[in-house]
Structure formats: C-alpha cells, structure tokens
Amino acid sequence: MGFVSDVVRRTRHGLVLLLGLLLCTGFTVGVTASPARAADVPCQLYATAPNRLADLAVKAACAEVAAGTMYTWGGGHGARPGKTYGYFDGQDEASRHDDTVLGFDCSGFVRYAWSQAVGYDIVGSGATGNEVKVLTSPTAHNTVIYGPGGLEPGDIVFFGDKHWYGDSIEHVAISLGGDRIAEAAQSGTPLHARVLNADKFVMAIRINPDTVGQPGPDPSASGPVHSTWGTWIRLGEQPVHGARVVAVLDGPTQVKVNCQQRGDSITAEGTTNDWWSYLPEYRGWITNIYLQGPAVLPDVPECGTGRDLSGVSGTPSGGDFSVWASDVNVRAGASLDGSPVATIATPRSVRISCQAHGGVVQAEGYVNDVWSYLPDYQGWVSNIYLQGPAVLPVPECGSASGTPAPATTCTDGTDPTGSDARTPAGRSVEIQGRLIELRYSDSTECGWGRISRGGVGDHIWVDRSADGGAHWESQLGHTTITDGQDVHTVQWRDSGVVMRACGSVAGQPDVVCTTWF
C-alpha cells in the first residue's frame, strides 16, 4: 500500500501489518547514538478536541509532561497501565540505569493516557507494533490517517520508515492538534511536547469514541440499587484520590452498591465526604458525593465488617468541622510559637482528630487556649478559627483516641505519621510563588513532599536515592492540589537513603526540586 498524503481512510478487514514489537527510543532502531530532537513546546491543546475522550487523553498526557515524568525503556508495560521501572535495552548506554527510573516509554505513555480517558486499557501491555495491530483490527472501527495534515488532538501518531513491512514503526506519540505532539522520546529525558517530524510520519489512528466503549457492567453483581449524578465520574481501583481509573460513568445512571467504607476525604461540588461505595458491576469505587442520598447510604453495609450503617452520619472520623476565617495558619505546635506548616486560604471543612490546651490566643474578639489537631495538615489550629464552642466535642489529645503522638516508624505509601515533622534547612524551594518542601520526621525517619501557596492542578512528589542522588526512584507519591492551596504526598522511608521534594505549576513544564536530604 503506497503512502497517500493527507487522505483519511477507514481500516478494512484483511489489513495486515507485519510490525515489530518495538520499545521506542527516539527514532532509532539498534543504534546507540541519541538523535537531536526539536525544541520543546507547551503541552496543551493546539486545536479543539474532536470529542470528550480525546480531550481527556490529551489532558492525561500533558499532566505527565507537567509532572516531569521520565522516559524509561520498557516503562508502562505492566499488567495495568501506569508508570513502571524500565530496564537496560542492551545497546543504548543512556538506558543503562533505566531500572532505577520510574516512567514510560513511548507506547507505555500512549497506553496510559488513553486508559485514563476511557477508564480501562484499550491497547494492552504490548509495545508499539502491538498497539497498531490492536487499534487497526476490523472490530475497532477506528480511522487510519495516512498523512500528517489535519491531525486532531488525541490522535495516536506513529513514526518510522514509510513502508508497510518489517520493523517500519519505531515510535508513537499523541497528537495535540496540528503539528504538535506529546511523547516519551528517549532515556535520560523527561516526557515533553514538540513539533512532529513529518519526514518520519507513517500513520495516525483516530480512536472512534462510539466503539471504544467500556467493559460492560457485570450482570451477576448484586447489591442495593442507587442513582449517580454528575457526568464523567471516574471509578477508582481503591477508595483513594488518584487511584487507577477502572471505569468512567459518562452520565447519571443506576448502579448496584454492595458495601461502603471510609477512604480519602474528597471535596467536590461544594461537599466534603470520606465515604466511598464499591460498585461490583464495575469493580470500582465511587465517592459517595456522586451518589444520590445522604453522605452514608443507610441500606448499604460497611465493607469488611458488614456493619449496619443506617444510623451513621457522614461525619469523617474524628469530627468534621469548619474553619470560618481566611488565611488561617496551621502550626507545627499548639501555640503561636509553632512554625506554620500550611495555610487554609478560604473557609472550608476540616477533619479534627483531637484537641489540647496550648498557647493562649487573643484574636477576632476572643481569647482561647484550646487548639485542635488537623491530621490532614499535620498541624494545629486555634479553636478560635473553628465554628462551634470554645471546646469542641472531640477527644482530648493524649487520650485513647485521636492522639497525635510521635510514631516510631512508617510504611512506604502511607499518610505521614510523625507529629514532629520539620522542613530541614535548605530543603525548600519556590516556583512562581509556590513553596515546595521536603518534610521530615526524626522520630520515624520518614519524609514526604508538600506544596503550599499553590493552586488547583499544581503537582508535588518526592524522589528517593540509595546512591546519593546518582540514580533515584522518581515521582513517589505524586499528587496534585484538588482544592485549596496546599497538599502533601504520602510518606516514604528515608533511612539509609536520600530524598528530595519536587513540584510544578499546573499546566506548565518547569519542575523544581529541593536539594537531597
């Protein structure tokens, strides 16, 4: 089949592509030299997305670019879409230490972006050639584009030699519209956006939003029927913010719910709730915010225990209260002498685990020496700034429940537990007014990252190295601000290793990191 410029055709039954299962690195095959690449451009839409799914795929791709995610040979080809550690390709010295780099290769990157758009893995764990075979199968009904003109956002773009045999496909990227693409190019470089190389263009595939679909609901699932509301609601693999998406509900529908439990506290649509429901039909979790009814569903038992929750309110564990003022400092200790660890910019709901007598505060016409501990911020707020009585109906710190006593160890990937957290000297950096900090607990020897004075969509994560920073585990605990001005990562062991915190501004490619500690 010849190369036809700027012609769009539908795939036909019987189209056979004998393509190698390649893991791309630049546009080279079997050579060690790294080709020069075009200058980076902002990762954003350069044309109107043809549909919602394409828009979501581009947003997912650009989020990884903004986060500074690295290329790693073989990255993203695990059992499920997502970053994985790579490996040495056997030839390119630049990939020698890719087994220490968490990230994507080109096809793993495309696989992940589109899985985030549609809610499941439409490509599979194979490499570039496999993606072509899957996406051009007769049952896919996708559109094949044989010329670089007229590319739309979300198109999956393939590069290599302009023929249809052997190892012709060497690289794959995602179109941002026009002649811009987002890609994972080669070892030692971060994901980026650039102008495509038209001389290497082979083909592009436009995903058909009508047939890509989702796995259908499991008809054997059981549980009380409830109604969702809202559009494009993502169901997660776990009841936590940022969990892998397993399905997307594109509009209100009826679902079966077989149990519910507490998870991450989510603020959305003006509501805060930490209860999540498991939808067995989709094998995923939905925040109760998007289920019609009370914060805790009265006819659905608690997961694991089977406990009847008909009399339980939606108050998060430890108590859900509201900060009524703006720019309220959360402090490391229960006094004005405690250094600020976060700032609550606007009135909002907060979780309180316990309260204690501390330094006397005189403000807003009140005097009070009672402070409340906010576990989501790892710090204290004067009760003056909390709606309610001077002494709140929560446990006293030091009693059997709610005590923020220093822990002695930690587990990777868990909420920070050390109440003696500090920011080591020199382990903070600013970017466009945002403060990026590495927080460290001497009692647990664990660290985590925090971004404050930021905005929705800003990124924060930590890197960890066992050889003084020569190589490292990248983007541990990566998270974004979803509400307010600050957020922290989960914690990671920092015993016998060094760590740093890194962050970026929403929608922008620049990344800053603290020095190693």
XYZ file of C-alpha atoms in Angstrom, residues 137-418:
282
model
C -8.288 -4.576 13.946
C -11.545 -4.864 11.943
C -13.617 -4.721 15.139
C -12.045 -1.466 16.343
C -13.663 0.720 13.644
C -11.014 3.393 14.180
C -9.882 5.791 11.463
C -6.423 5.437 9.908
C -4.827 8.665 8.661
C -2.035 8.376 6.092
C -0.794 11.971 6.045
C 0.377 14.364 8.782
C -2.013 17.108 7.723
C -5.224 17.536 9.672
C -4.220 15.683 12.823
C -6.606 16.238 15.723
C -5.933 16.173 19.473
C -5.871 12.628 20.800
C -4.808 11.007 17.523
C -2.219 8.288 18.082
C 0.670 9.103 15.752
C 3.215 6.530 14.511
C 6.655 7.272 13.118
C 9.348 5.279 11.328
C 10.016 4.267 7.707
C 7.298 4.945 5.144
C 6.513 1.389 4.189
C 4.298 -1.398 5.479
C 6.651 -4.258 6.197
C 9.308 -5.387 8.632
C 10.142 -3.090 11.531
C 8.664 0.047 9.981
C 7.105 1.513 13.134
C 9.718 2.890 15.518
C 7.893 5.447 17.640
C 4.430 6.534 18.787
C 3.098 9.759 20.290
C -0.158 11.611 20.989
C -1.279 14.483 18.799
C -2.021 17.787 20.495
C -3.564 19.089 17.274
C -1.881 20.453 14.159
C 1.801 19.564 14.038
C 2.335 19.277 17.817
C 2.722 16.010 19.723
C 3.343 14.817 23.266
C 5.842 11.974 23.550
C 8.209 9.875 25.593
C 11.315 10.058 23.434
C 14.461 8.513 24.901
C 16.283 7.508 28.070
C 17.564 10.323 30.219
C 14.922 12.803 29.083
C 11.545 13.772 30.517
C 8.292 13.476 28.629
C 7.721 16.593 26.536
C 5.757 18.222 23.712
C 7.275 19.291 20.394
C 6.655 19.762 16.688
C 6.371 16.399 14.938
C 8.905 15.162 12.406
C 6.834 14.938 9.205
C 9.630 13.082 7.392
C 9.243 10.187 9.838
C 5.434 10.194 9.881
C 3.951 6.823 8.890
C 0.339 6.916 10.026
C -2.050 8.029 12.732
C -5.057 6.354 14.289
C -8.113 8.288 15.429
C -9.985 6.457 18.176
C -13.684 6.004 17.476
C -15.470 7.261 20.617
C -18.608 5.307 19.724
C -16.950 1.887 19.720
C -14.068 2.219 22.171
C -16.624 1.836 24.951
C -16.019 0.362 28.348
C -16.276 -3.150 29.723
C -19.985 -3.732 30.285
C -21.404 -3.994 33.795
C -21.219 -7.428 35.369
C -24.792 -8.798 35.234
C -24.099 -11.159 38.143
C -23.294 -8.314 40.546
C -25.671 -7.760 43.449
C -26.482 -5.013 45.919
C -29.000 -2.231 46.571
C -29.626 -0.036 43.540
C -28.728 3.653 43.813
C -28.565 6.511 41.341
C -25.487 8.516 40.455
C -25.460 12.125 39.369
C -22.888 14.195 37.534
C -21.038 13.473 34.305
C -17.722 11.792 33.538
C -17.426 10.316 37.023
C -14.327 8.140 37.307
C -14.406 4.932 39.329
C -11.171 4.065 41.113
C -9.457 0.801 41.876
C -9.189 1.897 45.525
C -11.192 4.374 47.668
C -8.432 6.964 47.454
C -7.809 10.120 45.461
C -5.668 9.428 42.390
C -6.341 5.678 42.263
C -6.130 3.929 38.894
C -9.331 4.532 36.929
C -11.226 1.327 36.160
C -14.328 2.805 34.526
C -15.983 6.126 33.709
C -19.686 6.913 34.091
C -20.412 9.455 31.376
C -23.758 10.500 32.864
C -26.320 9.782 35.608
C -27.192 6.110 35.834
C -28.369 3.412 38.228
C -25.704 1.268 39.881
C -25.572 -1.589 42.348
C -23.712 -0.906 45.610
C -22.730 -3.834 47.794
C -20.735 -2.081 50.541
C -19.182 1.230 51.613
C -16.248 2.325 53.742
C -14.166 5.336 54.664
C -11.305 6.332 52.389
C -9.701 9.572 51.291
C -11.630 12.706 52.159
C -12.842 14.250 48.897
C -14.128 17.798 48.371
C -16.194 18.291 45.221
C -19.351 20.098 44.173
C -19.274 22.066 47.444
C -19.360 18.893 49.556
C -16.724 17.055 51.589
C -17.074 13.329 52.281
C -14.699 10.485 53.105
C -17.183 7.644 52.473
C -16.839 5.586 49.304
C -19.082 2.891 47.825
C -17.977 -0.218 45.954
C -19.792 -0.869 42.666
C -19.395 -4.600 41.920
C -20.705 -4.221 38.378
C -17.669 -2.090 37.514
C -15.285 -3.491 40.129
C -14.506 0.022 41.277
C -15.101 2.669 43.939
C -17.100 5.901 43.742
C -17.059 8.713 46.272
C -20.486 8.949 47.908
C -20.605 12.579 46.830
C -21.826 11.403 43.425
C -24.491 9.023 44.760
C -27.934 10.488 45.367
C -28.893 10.357 49.020
C -27.210 11.019 52.371
C -23.467 11.044 52.903
C -23.640 7.466 54.223
C -26.090 5.199 52.403
C -28.469 3.727 55.022
C -29.174 0.455 53.194
C -25.580 -0.449 52.345
C -23.368 -2.276 54.909
C -19.790 -1.432 55.781
C -17.184 -3.223 53.670
C -15.311 -5.964 55.501
C -17.383 -5.894 58.685
C -20.939 -5.990 57.324
C -21.855 -3.408 59.978
C -25.277 -1.778 59.630
C -24.664 1.912 58.837
C -28.288 3.043 58.880
C -27.683 5.285 61.892
C -24.275 6.611 60.871
C -23.847 10.177 59.659
C -21.337 11.302 57.077
C -19.070 12.982 59.609
C -15.469 11.942 58.910
C -13.623 10.048 61.615
C -12.668 12.338 64.492
C -15.182 15.026 63.539
C -15.907 17.243 60.587
C -15.769 20.940 61.442
C -15.364 24.169 59.538
C -12.707 26.850 59.531
C -14.648 30.118 59.231
C -11.835 32.615 58.512
C -9.437 33.111 55.621
C -5.638 32.656 55.559
C -5.599 30.642 58.783
C -2.166 29.247 59.680
C -1.869 25.588 60.647
C 1.073 25.330 63.051
C 3.546 22.618 63.980
C 2.713 23.037 67.687
C -0.281 24.095 69.746
C 0.872 27.689 70.165
C 1.709 30.776 68.149
C 5.365 29.784 68.563
C 4.797 26.785 66.319
C 6.027 27.336 62.792
C 3.306 27.407 60.103
C 3.091 24.107 58.236
C 0.165 25.094 55.985
C -2.307 27.885 55.368
C -6.037 27.377 54.909
C -6.786 30.100 52.408
C -10.583 30.138 52.497
C -13.341 28.830 54.797
C -13.689 25.075 54.412
C -14.421 21.792 56.174
C -11.569 20.125 58.058
C -11.041 16.896 59.959
C -10.095 17.135 63.649
C -8.693 14.144 65.499
C -8.275 15.674 68.978
C -7.711 18.920 70.903
C -5.426 20.110 73.693
C -4.656 23.156 75.820
C -1.768 25.181 74.448
C -0.697 28.754 73.968
C -3.236 31.476 74.684
C -4.541 33.208 71.553
C -6.355 36.536 71.521
C -7.935 37.237 68.137
C -11.197 38.239 66.489
C -12.524 39.435 69.877
C -11.978 36.050 71.559
C -9.429 34.553 73.957
C -8.855 30.785 73.949
C -6.013 28.404 74.788
C -7.559 25.287 73.182
C -6.080 24.053 69.908
C -7.299 21.294 67.587
C -5.104 18.875 65.656
C -5.851 18.547 61.911
C -4.431 15.199 60.696
C -4.811 16.105 57.023
C -2.433 19.033 57.562
C -0.259 17.511 60.320
C -0.696 20.615 62.404
C -2.693 22.651 64.914
C -5.300 25.416 64.616
C -6.595 27.631 67.402
C -10.210 26.794 68.197
C -10.987 30.480 67.721
C -10.980 29.866 63.985
C -13.233 26.799 64.142
C -17.001 27.092 64.092
C -18.553 25.863 67.311
C -17.955 26.202 71.056
C -14.603 27.108 72.598
C -14.061 23.423 73.432
C -15.214 21.145 70.616
C -16.900 17.750 71.089
C -13.778 15.780 70.102
C -11.358 13.715 72.235
C -8.556 15.309 74.193
C -5.125 14.668 72.719
C -3.328 12.103 74.840
C -6.469 10.059 75.463
C -7.129 6.662 73.955
C -8.194 8.072 70.623
C -7.014 10.830 68.383
C -3.577 11.308 69.946
C -1.023 12.783 67.538
C 1.821 11.151 69.424
C 5.089 10.716 67.536
C 5.243 7.419 65.691
C 8.468 5.417 65.684
C 8.421 4.101 62.126
C 6.383 4.272 58.943
C 5.343 2.264 55.913
C 6.004 3.452 52.365
C 2.990 4.998 50.703
C 1.008 5.782 53.880
C -0.195 9.041 55.389
C 2.542 10.885 57.323
C 2.598 9.768 60.971
C 5.397 11.771 62.584
